[in-house]
XYZ file of C-alpha atoms in Angstrom:
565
model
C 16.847 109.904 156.077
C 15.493 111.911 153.186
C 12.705 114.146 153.311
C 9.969 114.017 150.344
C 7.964 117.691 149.493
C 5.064 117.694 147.653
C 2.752 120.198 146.882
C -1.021 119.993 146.132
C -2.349 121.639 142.606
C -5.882 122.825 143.039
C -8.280 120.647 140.948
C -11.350 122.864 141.277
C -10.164 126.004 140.777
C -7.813 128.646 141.997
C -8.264 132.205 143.491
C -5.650 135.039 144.801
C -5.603 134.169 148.195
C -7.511 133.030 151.282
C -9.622 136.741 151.236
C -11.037 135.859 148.214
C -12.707 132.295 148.602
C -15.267 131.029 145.619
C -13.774 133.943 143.115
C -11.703 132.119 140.913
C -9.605 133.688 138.575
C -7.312 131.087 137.122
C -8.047 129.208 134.154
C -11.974 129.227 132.363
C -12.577 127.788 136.503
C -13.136 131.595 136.778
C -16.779 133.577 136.235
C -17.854 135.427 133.580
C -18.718 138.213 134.859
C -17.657 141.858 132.595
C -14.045 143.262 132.412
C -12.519 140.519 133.628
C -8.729 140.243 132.177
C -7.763 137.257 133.576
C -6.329 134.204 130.953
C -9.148 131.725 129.632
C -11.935 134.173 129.885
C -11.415 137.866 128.986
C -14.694 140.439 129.108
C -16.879 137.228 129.338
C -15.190 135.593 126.310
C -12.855 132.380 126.040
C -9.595 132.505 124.648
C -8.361 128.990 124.709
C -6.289 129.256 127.835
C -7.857 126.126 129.854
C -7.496 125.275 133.726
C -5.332 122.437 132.534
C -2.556 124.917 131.247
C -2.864 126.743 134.963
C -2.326 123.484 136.252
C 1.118 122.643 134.315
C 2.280 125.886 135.097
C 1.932 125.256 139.011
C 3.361 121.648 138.336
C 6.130 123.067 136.454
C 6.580 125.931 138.704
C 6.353 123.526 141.725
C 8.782 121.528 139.945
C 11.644 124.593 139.707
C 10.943 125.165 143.358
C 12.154 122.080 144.667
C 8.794 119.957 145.152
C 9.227 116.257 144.060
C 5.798 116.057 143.135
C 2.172 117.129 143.297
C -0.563 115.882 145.118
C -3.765 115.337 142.761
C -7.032 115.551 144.806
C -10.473 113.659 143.504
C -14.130 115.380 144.455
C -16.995 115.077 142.166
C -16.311 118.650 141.309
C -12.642 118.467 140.540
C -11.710 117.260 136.716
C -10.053 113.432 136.885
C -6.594 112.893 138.504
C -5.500 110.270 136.239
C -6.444 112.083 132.629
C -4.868 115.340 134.302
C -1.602 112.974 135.521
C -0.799 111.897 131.686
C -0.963 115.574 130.305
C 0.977 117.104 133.024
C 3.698 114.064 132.329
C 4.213 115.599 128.766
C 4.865 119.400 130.452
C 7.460 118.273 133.414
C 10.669 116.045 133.384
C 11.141 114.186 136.754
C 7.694 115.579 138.701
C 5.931 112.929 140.676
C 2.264 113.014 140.379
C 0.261 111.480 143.642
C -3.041 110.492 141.950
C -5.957 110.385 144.560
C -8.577 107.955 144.027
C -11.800 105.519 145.864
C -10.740 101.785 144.793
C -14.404 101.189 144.825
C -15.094 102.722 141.555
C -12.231 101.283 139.803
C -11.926 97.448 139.215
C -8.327 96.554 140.292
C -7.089 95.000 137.118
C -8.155 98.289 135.055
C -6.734 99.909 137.545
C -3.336 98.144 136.863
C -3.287 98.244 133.053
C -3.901 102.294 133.458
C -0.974 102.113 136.521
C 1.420 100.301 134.590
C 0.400 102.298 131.330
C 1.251 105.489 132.753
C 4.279 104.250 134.634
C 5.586 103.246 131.420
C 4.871 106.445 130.056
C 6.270 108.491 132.642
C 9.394 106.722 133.686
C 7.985 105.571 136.649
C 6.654 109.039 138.207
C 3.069 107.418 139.320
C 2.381 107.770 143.019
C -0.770 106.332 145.020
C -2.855 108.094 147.363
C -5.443 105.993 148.269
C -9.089 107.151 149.303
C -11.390 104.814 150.735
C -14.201 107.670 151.279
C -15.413 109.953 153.922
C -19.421 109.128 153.231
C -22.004 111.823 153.677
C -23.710 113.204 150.562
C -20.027 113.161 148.643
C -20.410 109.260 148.524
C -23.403 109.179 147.865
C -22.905 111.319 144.897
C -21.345 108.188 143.850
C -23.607 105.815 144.309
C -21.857 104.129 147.308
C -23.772 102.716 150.327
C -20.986 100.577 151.664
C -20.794 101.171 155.005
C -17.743 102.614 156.510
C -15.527 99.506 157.793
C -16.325 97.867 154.360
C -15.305 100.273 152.704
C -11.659 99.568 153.969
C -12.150 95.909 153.500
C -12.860 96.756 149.939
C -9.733 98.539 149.597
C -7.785 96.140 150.733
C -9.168 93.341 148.691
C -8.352 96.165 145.810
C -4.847 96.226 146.430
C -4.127 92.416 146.921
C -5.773 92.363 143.638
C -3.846 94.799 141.841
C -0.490 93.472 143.103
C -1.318 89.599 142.185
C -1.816 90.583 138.351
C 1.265 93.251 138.563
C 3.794 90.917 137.738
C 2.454 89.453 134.292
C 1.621 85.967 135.938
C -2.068 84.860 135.293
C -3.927 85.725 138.949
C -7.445 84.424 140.122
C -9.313 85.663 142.729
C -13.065 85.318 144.272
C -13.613 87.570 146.957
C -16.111 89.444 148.384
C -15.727 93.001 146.109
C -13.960 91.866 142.956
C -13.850 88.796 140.971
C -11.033 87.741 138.240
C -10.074 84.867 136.587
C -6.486 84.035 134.486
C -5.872 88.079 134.500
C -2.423 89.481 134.358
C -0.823 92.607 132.536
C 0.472 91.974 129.051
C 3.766 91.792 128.237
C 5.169 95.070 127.841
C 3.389 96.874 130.912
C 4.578 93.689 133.670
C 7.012 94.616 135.724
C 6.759 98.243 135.719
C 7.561 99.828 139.074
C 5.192 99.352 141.185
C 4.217 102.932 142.752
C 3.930 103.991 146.203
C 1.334 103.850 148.462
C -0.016 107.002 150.907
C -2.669 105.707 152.349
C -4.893 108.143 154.838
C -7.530 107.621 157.717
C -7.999 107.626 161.422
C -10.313 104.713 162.184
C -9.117 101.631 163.518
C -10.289 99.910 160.143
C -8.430 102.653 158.575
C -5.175 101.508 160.213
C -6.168 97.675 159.554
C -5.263 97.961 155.968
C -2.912 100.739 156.247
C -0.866 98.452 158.231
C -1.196 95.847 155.410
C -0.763 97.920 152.328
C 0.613 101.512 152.877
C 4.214 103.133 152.696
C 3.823 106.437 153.935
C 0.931 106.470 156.550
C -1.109 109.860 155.648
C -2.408 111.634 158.213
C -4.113 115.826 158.295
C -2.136 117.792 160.720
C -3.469 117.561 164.280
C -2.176 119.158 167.663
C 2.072 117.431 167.738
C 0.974 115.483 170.798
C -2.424 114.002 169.180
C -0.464 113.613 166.080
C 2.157 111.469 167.527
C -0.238 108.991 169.186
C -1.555 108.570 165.996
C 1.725 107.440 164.460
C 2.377 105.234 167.045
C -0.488 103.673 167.068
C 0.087 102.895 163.039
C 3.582 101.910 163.748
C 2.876 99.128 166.656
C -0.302 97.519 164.187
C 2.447 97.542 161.386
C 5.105 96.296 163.237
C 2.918 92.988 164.547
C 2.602 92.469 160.790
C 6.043 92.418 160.418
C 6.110 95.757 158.143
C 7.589 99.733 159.344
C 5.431 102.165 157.927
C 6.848 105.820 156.939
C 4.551 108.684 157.826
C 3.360 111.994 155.864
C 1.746 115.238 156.999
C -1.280 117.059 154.567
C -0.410 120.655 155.677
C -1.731 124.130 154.770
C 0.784 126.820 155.008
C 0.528 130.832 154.990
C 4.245 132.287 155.150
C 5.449 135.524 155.390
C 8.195 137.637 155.839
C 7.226 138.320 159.378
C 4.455 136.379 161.894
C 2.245 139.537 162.014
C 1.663 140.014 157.814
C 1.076 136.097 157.644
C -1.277 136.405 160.220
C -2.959 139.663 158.344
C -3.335 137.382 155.204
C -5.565 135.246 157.779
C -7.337 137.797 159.335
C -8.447 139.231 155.587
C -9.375 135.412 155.077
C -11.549 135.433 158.288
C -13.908 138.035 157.017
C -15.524 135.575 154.965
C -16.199 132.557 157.194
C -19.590 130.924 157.507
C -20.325 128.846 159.870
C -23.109 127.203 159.190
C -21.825 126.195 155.587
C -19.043 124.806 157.032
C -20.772 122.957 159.448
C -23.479 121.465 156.528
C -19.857 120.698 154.554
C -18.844 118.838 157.447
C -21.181 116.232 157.814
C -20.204 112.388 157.430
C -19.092 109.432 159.214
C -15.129 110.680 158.851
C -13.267 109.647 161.899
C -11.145 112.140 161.179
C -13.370 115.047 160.481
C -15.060 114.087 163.933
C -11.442 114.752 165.382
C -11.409 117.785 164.146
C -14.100 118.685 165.461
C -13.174 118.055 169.268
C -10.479 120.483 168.756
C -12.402 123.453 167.477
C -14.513 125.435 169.923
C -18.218 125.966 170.061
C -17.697 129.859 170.423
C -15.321 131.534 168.205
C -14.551 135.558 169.288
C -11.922 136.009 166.946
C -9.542 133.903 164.142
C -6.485 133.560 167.413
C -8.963 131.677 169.141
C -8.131 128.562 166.792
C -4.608 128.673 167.474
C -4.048 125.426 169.471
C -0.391 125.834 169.457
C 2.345 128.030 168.453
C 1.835 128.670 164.564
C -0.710 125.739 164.035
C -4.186 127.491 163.292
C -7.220 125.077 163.136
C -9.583 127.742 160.947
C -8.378 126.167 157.556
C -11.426 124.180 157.098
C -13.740 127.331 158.010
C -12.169 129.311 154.816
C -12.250 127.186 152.130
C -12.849 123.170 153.329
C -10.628 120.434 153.640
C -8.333 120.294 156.338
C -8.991 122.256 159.375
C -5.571 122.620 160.502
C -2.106 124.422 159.101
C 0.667 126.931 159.688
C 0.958 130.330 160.122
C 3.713 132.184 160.568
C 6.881 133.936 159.350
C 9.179 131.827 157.124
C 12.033 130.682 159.773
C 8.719 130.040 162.359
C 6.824 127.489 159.329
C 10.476 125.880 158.718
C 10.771 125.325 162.719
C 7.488 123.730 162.638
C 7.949 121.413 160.089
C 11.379 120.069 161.682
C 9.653 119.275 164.740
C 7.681 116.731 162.839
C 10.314 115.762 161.113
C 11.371 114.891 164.854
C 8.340 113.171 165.358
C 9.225 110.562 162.344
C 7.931 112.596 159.492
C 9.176 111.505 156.151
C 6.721 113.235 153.717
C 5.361 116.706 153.702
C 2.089 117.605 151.345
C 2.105 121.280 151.280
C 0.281 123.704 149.962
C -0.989 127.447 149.688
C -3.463 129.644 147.941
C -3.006 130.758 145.047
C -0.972 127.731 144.632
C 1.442 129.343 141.716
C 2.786 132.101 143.104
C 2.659 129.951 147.152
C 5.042 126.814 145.534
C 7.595 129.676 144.814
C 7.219 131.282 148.341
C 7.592 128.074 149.867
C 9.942 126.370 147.700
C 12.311 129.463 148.121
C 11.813 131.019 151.496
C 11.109 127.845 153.568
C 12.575 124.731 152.612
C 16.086 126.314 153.000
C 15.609 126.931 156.414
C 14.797 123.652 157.387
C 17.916 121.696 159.343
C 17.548 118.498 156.890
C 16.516 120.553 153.619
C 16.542 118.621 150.698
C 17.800 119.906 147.139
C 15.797 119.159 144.399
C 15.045 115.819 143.623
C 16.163 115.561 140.014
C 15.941 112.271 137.936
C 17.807 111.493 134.216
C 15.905 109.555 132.189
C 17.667 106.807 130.090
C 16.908 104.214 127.332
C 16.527 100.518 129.322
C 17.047 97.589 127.450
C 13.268 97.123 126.582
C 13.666 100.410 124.904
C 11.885 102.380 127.511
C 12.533 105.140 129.938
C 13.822 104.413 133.100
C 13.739 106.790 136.565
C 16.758 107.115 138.026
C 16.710 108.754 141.139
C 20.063 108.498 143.018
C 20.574 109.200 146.730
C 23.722 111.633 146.216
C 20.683 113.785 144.603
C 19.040 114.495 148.185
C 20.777 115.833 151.625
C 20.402 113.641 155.247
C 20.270 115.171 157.858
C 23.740 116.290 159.298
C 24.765 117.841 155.727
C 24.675 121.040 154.776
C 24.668 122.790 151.335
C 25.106 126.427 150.239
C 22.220 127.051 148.173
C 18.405 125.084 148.153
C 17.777 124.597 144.277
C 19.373 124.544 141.116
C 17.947 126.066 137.968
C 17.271 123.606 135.488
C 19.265 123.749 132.750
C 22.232 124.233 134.906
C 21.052 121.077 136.676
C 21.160 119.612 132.820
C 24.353 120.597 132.967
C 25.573 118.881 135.719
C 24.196 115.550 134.860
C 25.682 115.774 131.646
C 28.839 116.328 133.325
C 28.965 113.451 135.524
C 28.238 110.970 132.864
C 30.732 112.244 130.465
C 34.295 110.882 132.043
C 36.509 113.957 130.505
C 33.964 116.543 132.212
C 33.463 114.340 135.770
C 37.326 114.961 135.824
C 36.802 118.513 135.451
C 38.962 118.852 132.077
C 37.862 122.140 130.530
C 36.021 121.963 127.019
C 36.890 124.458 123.965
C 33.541 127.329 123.531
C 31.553 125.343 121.314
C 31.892 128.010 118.739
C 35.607 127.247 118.633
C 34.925 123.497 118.784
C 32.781 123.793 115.559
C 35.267 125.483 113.421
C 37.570 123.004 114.178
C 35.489 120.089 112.893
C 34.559 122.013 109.946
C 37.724 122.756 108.750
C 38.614 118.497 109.583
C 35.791 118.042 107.266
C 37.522 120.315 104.732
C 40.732 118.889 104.802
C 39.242 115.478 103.898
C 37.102 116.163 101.331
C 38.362 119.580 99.897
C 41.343 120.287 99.318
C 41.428 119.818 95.691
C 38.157 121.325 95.271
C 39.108 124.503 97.033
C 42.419 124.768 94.722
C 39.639 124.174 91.772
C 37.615 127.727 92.859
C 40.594 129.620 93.542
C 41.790 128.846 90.183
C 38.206 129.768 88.612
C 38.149 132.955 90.892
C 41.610 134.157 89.869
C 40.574 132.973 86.036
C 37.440 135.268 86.045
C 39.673 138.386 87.053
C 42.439 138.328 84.519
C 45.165 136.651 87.139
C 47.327 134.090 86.273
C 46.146 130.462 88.479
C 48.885 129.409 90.823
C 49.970 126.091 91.363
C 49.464 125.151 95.392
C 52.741 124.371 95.400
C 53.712 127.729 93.692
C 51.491 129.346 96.227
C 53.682 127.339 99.233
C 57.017 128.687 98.019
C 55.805 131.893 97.557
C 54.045 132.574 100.917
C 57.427 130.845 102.673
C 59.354 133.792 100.822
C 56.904 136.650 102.366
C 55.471 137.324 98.753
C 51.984 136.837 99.036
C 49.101 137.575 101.065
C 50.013 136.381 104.606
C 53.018 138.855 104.276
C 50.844 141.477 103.558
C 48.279 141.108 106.151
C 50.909 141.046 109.143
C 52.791 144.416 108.016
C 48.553 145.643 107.945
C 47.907 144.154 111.046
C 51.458 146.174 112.117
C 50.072 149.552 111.145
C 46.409 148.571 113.088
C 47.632 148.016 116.113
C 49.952 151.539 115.829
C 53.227 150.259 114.780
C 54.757 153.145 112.276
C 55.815 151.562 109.332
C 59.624 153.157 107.940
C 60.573 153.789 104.581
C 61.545 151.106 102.233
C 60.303 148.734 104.780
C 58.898 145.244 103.379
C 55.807 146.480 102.166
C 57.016 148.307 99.491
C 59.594 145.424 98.837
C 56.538 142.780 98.893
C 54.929 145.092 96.023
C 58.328 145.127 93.840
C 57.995 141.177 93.385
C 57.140 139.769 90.135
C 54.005 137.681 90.868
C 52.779 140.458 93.721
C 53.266 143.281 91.074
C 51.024 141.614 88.937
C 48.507 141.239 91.314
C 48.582 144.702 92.339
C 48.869 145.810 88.626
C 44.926 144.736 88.322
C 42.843 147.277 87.521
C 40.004 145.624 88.947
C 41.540 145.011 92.154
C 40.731 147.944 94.422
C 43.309 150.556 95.520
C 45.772 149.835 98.649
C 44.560 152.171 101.186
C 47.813 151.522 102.908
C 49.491 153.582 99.793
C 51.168 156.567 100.602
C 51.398 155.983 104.277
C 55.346 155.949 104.540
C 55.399 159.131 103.108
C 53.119 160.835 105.478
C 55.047 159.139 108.442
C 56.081 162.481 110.281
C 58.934 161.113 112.481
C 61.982 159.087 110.747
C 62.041 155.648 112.249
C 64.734 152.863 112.399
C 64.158 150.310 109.929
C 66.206 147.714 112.584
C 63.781 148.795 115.371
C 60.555 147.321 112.467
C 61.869 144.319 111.499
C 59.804 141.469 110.818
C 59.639 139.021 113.642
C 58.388 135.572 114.244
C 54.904 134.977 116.790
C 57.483 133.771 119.076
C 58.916 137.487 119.276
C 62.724 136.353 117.312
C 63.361 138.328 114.305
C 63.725 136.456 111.142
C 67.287 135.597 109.960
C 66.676 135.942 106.391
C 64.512 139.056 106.957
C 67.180 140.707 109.241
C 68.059 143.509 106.376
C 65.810 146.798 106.317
């Protein structure tokens, strides 16, 4: 079984850690205040770095790190997970993008054409996190007074909806929330993928239609023993409707090198906890908000009094909202945690960190390693289909199961290029070496020469040799004489002799080479420049034997007609 890691990109802003909550620095999400340096907003000035280009770089660095996707959260204060989805697409190659969003504010056949739109786009990277709403004065912002148990029944009518008009045939429906008549997705957008589902909430309504429509179950980390009732609960509805659910996990993580400076980071965090804020933020008819509150005592002394368990720290929520509980500890303590959910049926983790670029590295690289069923990055090639767009191929040899080891936890990107390359191409998947591609070039440019210009280098050599006084040879003429050792080539190996340290002896073949009729003339030139080889032989100090210097072929024989000195 495969373990999926995704990590959640702030929406509304990012800061340097948990001691500095509200002060965003990241992105024009940051205040203007004077002197500050940070990109987007510079002494109190904009300078066209946005929040979306902090976002790509945590999806992209998220992405390096090992993560198969990002989680994309939805408050009225956030910007909109969907427009933020289709720009990040353009900045990352196989990254998974969990789009979180309330069904009631989105009628299900838009919400299909814009599915299947950006499926197509993406290659089929479009992930579902469904929201049904947590009321208080955040749904109201909204303009939604459905009461809570509707509001799940309105979901679910969403979703029947949204699969009947999937396929391309013409779907009616009269229900209760949502009304359609003949719809269906055109032609080119039917049959997309169809994305997953993560589908969260603690009520029994809540696991009603999670039973009916989810595929991971998504649950805030609780206490391991609450935590597994929970699941079980979820997996005996879904089971009755003939359906096994997978589960995920929405946890906050602060890692160190050691337990004590990750609980430090907290402790700086804690100075800056108000209760009574947290308590106003609070408010709602969330079932699972109201569970978090029955594990968080009345009377805090200290941040260690929220620990309800080795490493899982319940103050979360008190810092900076959201979920109230997470992990705390040193890196091999975090990855021991998250394999004992794994043990409790775990298939999905949704990390995440503040600040959330510098935390997906942290994580990425110091814990998922450690844990026993750790999962390489998930890496997808995108191909051409037959309806001319791309396709995700994600194939199982690309993760680990549990049981399997592997020697290192990611693989930089272009070398991961690399290797998909190789095992489509048959010559490389059998490991036959290829030529430097420098080497490789030459080669087909001089193929290309051979075919086309033969004749028309024999034309310029006959121009050049024209325009300084020499006589034009014949390339036939040319053959006989470099197979005698008269022109050139002769030349340059007796040079290449006297490079490499090899004394040349009197009367040896150079001298011989310049006594021949045609290579006379060309050193008789008075343009050509002077030999700087000249004179050499007689400023040879120590007599050598002219057998010892004889010309010899590559293979190391000496020549039979060149045996004389």
């Amino acid at each position: 079984m495969s373990i999926d890691f995704y990590w959640r990109i702030g929406m509304e802003g990012d800061h340097a850690s948990l001691r500095t909550p509200r002060r965003y620095n990241r992105g024009e999400a940051n205040g203007h205040g004077p002197g500050n340096i940070a990109p987007a907003i510079r002494g109190g000035e904009l300078d066209g770095y946005g929040y979306i280009d902090h976002m790509a770089a945590v999806a992209k660095a998220s992405e390096s790190a090992g993560f198969l996707g990002g989680l994309l959260p939805s408050f009225p204060v956030t910007e909109d997970p969907w427009a933020v989805a289709a720009a990040l697409a353009r900045e990352t190659t196989t990254y998974r993008f969990m789009v979180a969003f309330q069904p009631g504010f989105l009628h299900p056949v838009q919400a299909a054409r814009m599915s299947a739109s950006l499926q197509r786009a993406t290659g089929g990277r479009l992930v579902y996190n469904i929201i049904s709403g947590g009321g208080g004065p955040a749904q109201l912002w909204w303009g939604d007074k459905v009461n809570h148990d509707d509001r799940y029944a309105r979901t679910s009518e969403f979703l029947d909806v949204l699969r009947g008009v999937w396929d391309g045939e013409p779907y009616d429906h009269d229900g209760r929330f949502f009304q359609t008549a003949g719809a269906a997705l055109p032609p080119g957008l039917a049959g997309q993928p169809f994305p997953e589902v993560y589908f969260s909430g603690s009520s029994a309504a809540a696991v009603g239609a999670a039973g009916l429509h989810s595929d991971y179950y998504l649950s805030w980390l609780e206490p391991f023993g609450d935590l597994r009732a929970k699941f079980d609960g979820v997996r005996t509805h879904a089971e009755k409707l003939g359906r096994t659910p997978k589960f995920a996990v929405r946890i906050d993580v602060v890692a160190r090198h050691t337990e004590e400076a990750a609980w430090a980071e907290v402790e700086k965090g804690w100075a800056f906890v108000d209760r009574a804020a947290a308590n106003r933020a609070a408010q709602g008819d969330s079932v699972g908000a109201a569970r978090i509150k029955g594990w968080v005592p009345e009377t805090i002394t200290g941040y260690r009094d929220l620990e309800v368990q080795p490493n899982v720290w319940a103050g979360f929520s008190l810092i900076r909202g959201g979920p109230a509980f997470g992990l705390v500890g040193s890196y091999e303590q975090v990855a021991q945690r998250l394999d004992e959910l794994r043990e409790l049926g775990v298939d999905a983790f949704i990390l995440a960190g503040n600040p959330h670029l510098e935390e997906a590295y942290r994580v990425g690289e110091e814990v998922l390693p450690l844990l026993q069923a750790a999962p390489p990055p998930v890496r997808a090639s995108r191909v051409q289909g037959l309806d001319n767009h791309a396709r995700l191929l994600t194939p199982d040899h690309f993760r680990i199961s549990p049981g399997e080891t592997h020697d290192h936890h990611r693989i930089p990107y272009q070398r991961d290029r690399r290797r998909l390359r190789r095992e489509r191409h048959p010559r490389r998947r059998e490991g036959v070496p290829r030529l430097p591609r420098d080497r490789d070039r030459l080669r087909q440019r001089h193929r290309q020469l051979r075919r086309a210009g033969a004749r028309r280098g024999d034309r310029r050599r006959a121009q050049r040799a024209r325009a300084l006084g020499r006589r034009p040879h014949h390339r036939a003429r040319r053959r006989d004489l470099r197979r005698r050792g008269a022109l050139r080539p002769r030349l340059h190996r007796l040079r290449h002799r006297l490079r490499q340290g090899v004394p040349r002896a009197p009367g040896d073949h150079l001298d011989r080479a310049r006594a021949h009729p045609v290579a006379g003339r060309l050193r008789a030139d008075p343009q050509e420049p002077a030999d700087p080889l000249r004179g050499l032989a007689a400023a040879d100090p120590v007599p050598r034997d002219p057998a010892a210097h004889r010309p010899q072929h590559r293979c190391g024989r000496v020549h039979p007609r060149r045996a004389g000195p």
